[in-house]
Amino acid sequence: MVIFSGAHTVGVVHCGTFGYRLTSDAEKGMDAAYRTSLRSQCNFNANNKVPMDAGNQYAFDSSYFANRTATESDAALNSPRTVDKVRQWKNDNPDWFKASFASAMVKMGGIRGTYGGKVRVNCRRVTGSGRDPHFRISKWSATNVNGTHD
């Protein structure tokens, strides 16, 4: 699954997805200068967007593994269980990353769904629940740097 995180080397992420991480100076694993930069770019607007990869958001390459990340799930790549492999991908040649990613995608494409499983019509919602798992967005957008509501 770590190799699939590399897909985040392209594209953007809405500030509301990770905004709750910007309100705490003690946020584990986030570089203080990067947090300050994200606060400036997001400006407490959940609809603002920032690059998924602080390196080059338009290139499909291994730079994602070398740069800072905004989302909590991406920051988990620095956990003791994955950090050595991530460092290897960061330092290996870009062709190896692309080949590994392609191979993993083909392998995942062969996985059969479980009987009785649910297909999400909207990937942000569990089908039939009506509940958006990103409920923190609206809370964050109304919270200032000190964690109080305006």
XYZ file of C-alpha atoms in Angstrom:
150
model
C 0.000 0.000 0.000
C 2.936 2.338 0.564
C 3.754 2.326 -3.150
C 0.164 3.424 -3.920
C 0.681 6.508 -1.768
C 3.104 7.576 -4.476
C 0.070 8.456 -6.608
C -0.112 11.557 -4.426
C 2.905 12.861 -6.327
C 0.431 14.546 -8.718
C -2.554 16.742 -8.001
C -3.855 18.893 -5.188
C -5.642 18.460 -1.874
C -8.350 20.684 -0.392
C -7.256 22.438 2.789
C -10.348 21.179 4.591
C -9.009 17.634 4.334
C -6.063 18.367 6.615
C -6.876 21.770 8.148
C -7.320 20.318 11.623
C -3.575 19.544 11.549
C -2.753 23.242 11.172
C -4.365 24.406 14.402
C -1.910 22.634 16.699
C 1.743 23.638 16.898
C 2.379 20.277 18.498
C 1.099 18.325 15.460
C 3.227 15.228 15.453
C 5.478 14.892 12.459
C 4.710 18.150 10.670
C 7.600 20.509 10.082
C 6.849 23.916 11.686
C 7.928 25.920 8.619
C 5.789 23.748 6.339
C 2.794 24.129 8.674
C 3.239 27.919 8.558
C 3.373 27.789 4.756
C 0.203 25.675 4.604
C -1.602 28.045 6.980
C -0.741 30.908 4.644
C -1.855 29.040 1.517
C -5.059 27.741 3.089
C -5.950 30.949 4.931
C -8.601 28.977 6.881
C -10.624 28.317 3.759
C -11.513 24.627 3.433
C -11.954 25.049 -0.342
C -8.421 26.327 -0.997
C -6.074 23.773 -2.542
C -2.381 22.997 -2.111
C -0.146 20.571 -4.040
C -0.134 16.985 -2.747
C 3.620 16.911 -3.401
C 5.534 19.945 -2.182
C 8.109 19.218 -4.919
C 6.438 19.144 -8.340
C 2.697 18.496 -8.423
C 2.720 17.888 -12.181
C 5.386 15.154 -12.422
C 4.737 11.479 -11.707
C 7.966 10.705 -9.902
C 9.361 9.575 -6.558
C 9.800 13.147 -5.230
C 6.634 12.669 -3.171
C 8.562 10.313 -0.898
C 11.225 12.970 -0.307
C 8.989 15.918 0.480
C 6.730 17.041 3.270
C 3.085 16.037 3.193
C -0.055 17.766 4.397
C -2.389 14.859 5.054
C -2.172 12.654 8.112
C -2.352 9.461 6.059
C 0.628 10.556 3.967
C 2.570 11.601 7.064
C 2.181 8.017 8.296
C 4.793 7.064 5.704
C 7.367 8.192 8.254
C 6.262 5.538 10.730
C 8.907 3.051 11.909
C 7.228 0.290 9.848
C 7.612 2.081 6.508
C 10.318 4.735 6.818
C 13.196 2.534 5.583
C 11.314 1.503 2.427
C 10.222 5.092 1.799
C 13.824 6.289 2.063
C 14.833 3.611 -0.431
C 12.209 4.799 -2.946
C 13.251 8.390 -2.395
C 16.848 7.543 -3.287
C 16.293 4.949 -6.026
C 16.068 5.835 -9.670
C 12.703 7.192 -10.847
C 12.195 4.367 -13.350
C 12.162 1.822 -10.510
C 9.349 3.731 -8.756
C 7.282 3.953 -11.948
C 7.751 0.245 -12.730
C 6.880 -0.744 -9.137
C 3.784 1.457 -9.172
C 2.620 0.026 -12.510
C 3.176 -3.537 -11.298
C 1.227 -2.873 -8.090
C -1.676 -1.356 -10.065
C -1.872 -4.394 -12.351
C -1.783 -6.710 -9.337
C -4.523 -4.728 -7.571
C -6.612 -4.790 -10.752
C -6.754 -8.563 -10.472
C -8.245 -8.529 -6.971
C -11.818 -9.762 -6.996
C -14.425 -8.042 -4.890
C -16.024 -9.829 -1.975
C -19.501 -11.260 -2.328
C -21.985 -8.881 -0.751
C -19.535 -5.983 -0.730
C -20.648 -2.433 -1.445
C -19.550 -0.300 -4.356
C -19.401 3.381 -3.491
C -21.372 5.596 -5.835
C -19.596 8.586 -4.285
C -16.159 7.632 -2.958
C -16.536 10.157 -0.104
C -19.611 8.390 1.292
C -20.390 4.845 2.332
C -23.281 3.832 0.082
C -26.565 4.185 1.949
C -25.138 6.036 4.966
C -25.665 9.614 3.779
C -22.772 10.604 6.054
C -19.711 12.373 4.691
C -16.527 11.035 6.355
C -14.913 14.457 5.920
C -17.208 16.075 8.494
C -14.245 17.934 10.012
C -14.053 20.289 7.043
C -16.832 22.614 8.146
C -15.602 22.607 11.747
C -12.081 23.536 10.662
C -13.167 26.271 8.281
C -14.818 28.088 11.186
C -11.870 27.658 13.560
C -9.010 30.124 13.797
C -5.324 29.449 14.526
C -5.913 29.428 18.285
C -8.593 26.751 17.948
C -11.461 29.074 18.864
C -14.443 29.864 16.683
C -14.786 33.344 15.176
